[in-house]
Short mmCIF file of C-alpha atoms and ligand atoms in Angstrom, two decimals:
data_model
loop_
_atom_site.label_atom_id
_atom_site.label_comp_id
_atom_site.label_asym_id
_atom_site.label_seq_id
_atom_site.Cartn_x
_atom_site.Cartn_y
_atom_site.Cartn_z
CA MET D 93 64.99 -15.24 -15.56
CA SER D 94 64.19 -14.39 -11.98
CA ALA D 95 66.46 -13.68 -9.09
CA ILE D 96 65.77 -16.93 -7.26
CA GLU D 97 66.45 -19.29 -10.18
CA SER D 98 69.83 -20.07 -11.68
CA PRO D 99 70.62 -17.99 -14.75
CA VAL D 100 69.83 -19.69 -18.06
CA SER D 101 73.24 -18.89 -19.44
CA ARG D 102 76.11 -19.65 -17.11
CA VAL D 103 78.26 -16.83 -18.47
CA TRP D 104 75.62 -14.20 -17.71
CA TRP D 105 78.03 -11.40 -16.92
CA LYS D 106 79.52 -11.17 -20.41
CA GLN D 107 76.63 -9.23 -21.89
CA PRO D 108 76.93 -5.82 -23.47
CA LEU D 109 76.32 -2.94 -21.09
CA ASP D 110 72.76 -1.73 -21.20
CA ARG D 111 72.31 2.01 -21.82
CA VAL D 112 70.37 2.54 -18.58
CA GLU D 113 72.94 0.59 -16.61
CA GLY D 114 75.74 2.64 -18.13
CA ALA D 115 73.90 5.86 -17.35
CA TRP D 116 73.48 4.89 -13.69
CA ILE D 117 77.12 3.92 -13.36
CA ALA D 118 78.06 7.33 -14.77
CA ILE D 119 75.65 9.14 -12.42
CA ALA D 120 76.88 7.22 -9.38
CA PHE D 121 80.51 7.83 -10.32
CA ALA D 122 79.93 11.55 -10.86
CA TRP D 123 78.20 11.77 -7.49
CA CYS D 124 81.10 9.96 -5.80
CA LEU D 125 83.45 12.57 -7.24
CA VAL D 126 81.23 15.40 -5.99
CA LEU D 127 81.25 13.95 -2.48
CA PHE D 128 84.96 13.28 -2.64
CA PHE D 129 85.81 16.88 -3.54
CA MET D 130 83.29 18.25 -1.07
CA MET D 131 85.43 16.89 1.78
CA PRO D 132 88.46 19.14 1.19
CA TYR D 133 86.19 22.00 0.08
CA TRP D 134 84.17 21.78 3.28
CA HIS D 135 87.28 21.49 5.37
CA VAL D 136 88.60 24.79 4.01
CA TYR D 137 85.45 26.85 3.44
CA GLY D 138 82.87 25.24 5.70
CA LYS D 139 84.84 25.83 8.92
CA GLN D 140 83.68 22.36 9.76
CA ASN D 141 86.58 20.15 10.71
CA LEU D 142 89.60 21.01 12.79
CA SER D 143 93.07 21.03 11.29
CA ASN D 144 94.73 19.37 14.22
CA GLU D 145 98.23 18.03 14.56
CA ALA D 146 99.42 15.04 16.54
CA TYR D 147 102.80 14.12 17.96
CA ARG D 148 104.12 11.21 20.00
CA THR D 149 104.57 11.90 23.69
CA THR D 150 104.76 10.14 27.04
CA PRO D 151 102.72 10.85 30.18
CA GLU D 152 105.91 11.98 31.96
CA ARG D 153 106.99 14.44 29.29
CA TYR D 154 103.49 15.77 28.80
CA SER D 155 102.65 16.23 32.47
CA GLN D 156 105.92 18.08 32.95
CA LYS D 157 104.96 20.61 30.27
CA THR D 158 101.49 20.96 31.78
CA GLN D 159 102.96 21.46 35.25
CA GLU D 160 105.12 24.27 33.89
CA ILE D 161 102.17 26.35 32.69
CA VAL D 162 100.28 25.56 35.90
CA ASP D 163 103.21 26.80 38.00
CA LYS D 164 103.55 29.96 35.93
CA TYR D 165 100.03 31.03 35.09
CA THR D 166 97.58 29.78 37.72
CA VAL D 167 95.22 32.57 38.74
CA ARG D 168 92.93 30.71 41.17
CA THR D 169 91.72 27.24 42.05
CA GLU D 170 88.24 25.79 41.77
CA THR D 171 86.13 23.02 43.31
CA GLU D 172 87.05 21.08 46.43
CA LEU D 173 89.72 19.33 44.35
CA LYS D 174 91.53 22.68 44.04
CA ILE D 175 91.86 22.41 40.29
CA PRO D 176 94.10 25.25 39.08
CA VAL D 177 92.62 27.74 36.64
CA VAL D 178 95.37 28.72 34.23
CA HIS D 179 95.37 32.01 32.35
CA PRO D 180 98.22 31.65 29.86
CA PRO D 181 99.53 34.56 27.76
CA ALA D 182 97.55 35.23 24.59
CA GLY D 183 98.84 33.29 21.63
CA SER D 184 100.77 30.73 23.66
CA ASP D 185 100.80 26.96 23.85
CA VAL D 186 98.43 25.65 26.50
CA TYR D 187 98.28 22.13 27.88
CA LEU D 188 95.34 20.11 29.06
CA ILE D 189 95.56 16.66 30.60
CA ALA D 190 92.85 14.03 30.22
CA ARG D 191 92.97 11.26 32.80
CA LEU D 192 90.71 9.03 34.84
CA TRP D 193 88.39 10.91 35.44
CA GLN D 194 89.39 14.48 35.19
CA TRP D 195 90.46 17.29 32.90
CA TRP D 196 93.40 19.13 34.42
CA PRO D 197 93.93 22.08 34.74
CA MET D 198 91.11 24.46 33.79
CA LEU D 199 91.88 26.97 31.10
CA GLU D 200 91.00 30.63 30.89
CA LEU D 201 91.55 32.06 27.43
CA GLU D 202 91.04 35.51 25.98
CA GLU D 203 88.43 36.29 23.40
CA GLY D 204 89.79 36.85 19.89
CA LYS D 205 93.26 35.46 20.67
CA THR D 206 94.65 32.34 19.04
CA TYR D 207 96.04 29.53 21.16
CA ARG D 208 97.61 26.20 20.45
CA VAL D 209 95.70 23.89 22.75
CA HIS D 210 97.53 20.63 23.46
CA LEU D 211 95.62 17.59 24.60
CA ALA D 212 96.95 14.27 25.82
CA SER D 213 95.69 11.32 27.79
CA MET D 214 97.62 9.94 30.73
CA ASP D 215 95.96 6.53 30.62
CA TRP D 216 93.53 5.52 27.92
CA LEU D 217 91.17 6.89 25.36
CA HIS D 218 89.17 9.99 26.27
CA GLY D 219 87.16 12.35 24.13
CA PHE D 220 87.49 16.12 24.31
CA SER D 221 84.10 17.62 23.62
CA LEU D 222 83.60 21.36 23.91
CA GLN D 223 80.01 22.36 24.51
CA PRO D 224 77.97 24.03 23.18
CA GLU D 225 80.43 24.55 20.31
CA ASN D 226 80.48 20.87 19.43
CA ILE D 227 84.24 20.66 18.92
CA ASN D 228 85.31 17.04 19.28
CA VAL D 229 88.79 15.56 19.48
CA GLU D 230 89.62 11.98 20.36
CA VAL D 231 92.42 12.03 22.92
CA HIS D 232 94.60 8.97 22.46
CA PRO D 233 97.19 7.85 24.98
CA GLY D 234 100.74 8.25 23.71
CA TYR D 235 99.82 11.18 21.47
CA GLU D 236 99.81 14.89 21.95
CA HIS D 237 97.05 16.49 19.92
CA VAL D 238 97.38 20.16 19.06
CA VAL D 239 94.31 22.14 18.11
CA THR D 240 94.69 25.76 17.07
CA MET D 241 91.74 27.62 18.53
CA THR D 242 90.53 31.20 18.48
CA PRO D 243 87.63 31.64 20.91
CA THR D 244 85.24 34.13 19.34
CA LYS D 245 82.81 34.68 22.18
CA ALA D 246 83.39 35.24 25.89
CA GLY D 247 81.61 32.88 28.25
CA VAL D 248 81.86 29.67 30.21
CA TYR D 249 82.10 26.55 28.07
CA SER D 250 81.82 22.96 29.19
CA ILE D 251 84.32 20.26 28.46
CA ILE D 252 82.96 16.76 28.67
CA CYS D 253 84.46 13.39 27.92
CA ASN D 254 82.63 11.74 25.05
CA GLU D 255 84.50 8.45 24.87
CA TYR D 256 83.40 5.89 27.42
CA CYS D 257 86.36 5.54 29.79
CA GLY D 258 85.06 3.64 32.80
CA ILE D 259 82.96 3.88 35.90
CA ASN D 260 83.28 7.66 36.35
CA HIS D 261 83.16 8.62 32.67
CA HIS D 262 80.01 10.66 33.31
CA ALA D 263 81.85 12.74 35.93
CA MET D 264 84.71 13.68 33.65
CA ALA D 265 83.59 17.23 33.02
CA SER D 266 85.28 20.57 33.28
CA LYS D 267 85.03 24.19 32.22
CA LEU D 268 86.76 26.44 29.76
CA TYR D 269 86.59 30.15 30.46
CA VAL D 270 86.76 32.69 27.68
CA VAL D 271 87.19 36.22 28.96
CA LYS D 272 87.20 39.63 27.33
CA LYS D 273 90.49 41.49 27.44
CU1 CUA Y 447 87.16 10.11 29.91
CU2 CUA Y 447 85.04 9.23 29.30
#
């Protein structure tokens, strides 16, 4: 019998399992289980994937919360757009807006302190990408994503949008400052 001719017996699938075939099914199944359990293992011990939370929100509610921290904790403004740089208290909730085509405001965090960084889109899908750390979060409209972050090294990080969001997608970049306290 060859693969391009019809099988001689029409009920070809009712044959006893060959030993080699059985062995390969067992190997493939065992490997599937290894990969399956590697996912939670790697999540916990590999420090690989973020444990983020997501809640429903609206642009109005979210921008109000963002405006509150901007009003309270702005330390300076940057670029000709006068984007506020916000230095919130260590350990607090910080808010970042993604919108066409801007991240607003800029954040200044302290090294070694843990923050709950909230992310939400005001219009459509954007991607929060922190470089060079390679932290990626899809920012969906209608949702407030919360990522618990502890910056470990002072410096200036770049935030870029890594979901194509229109004509100025490439210009949707910002900075994240991490300072020593
Ligand atoms: Cu926002 Cu691409």
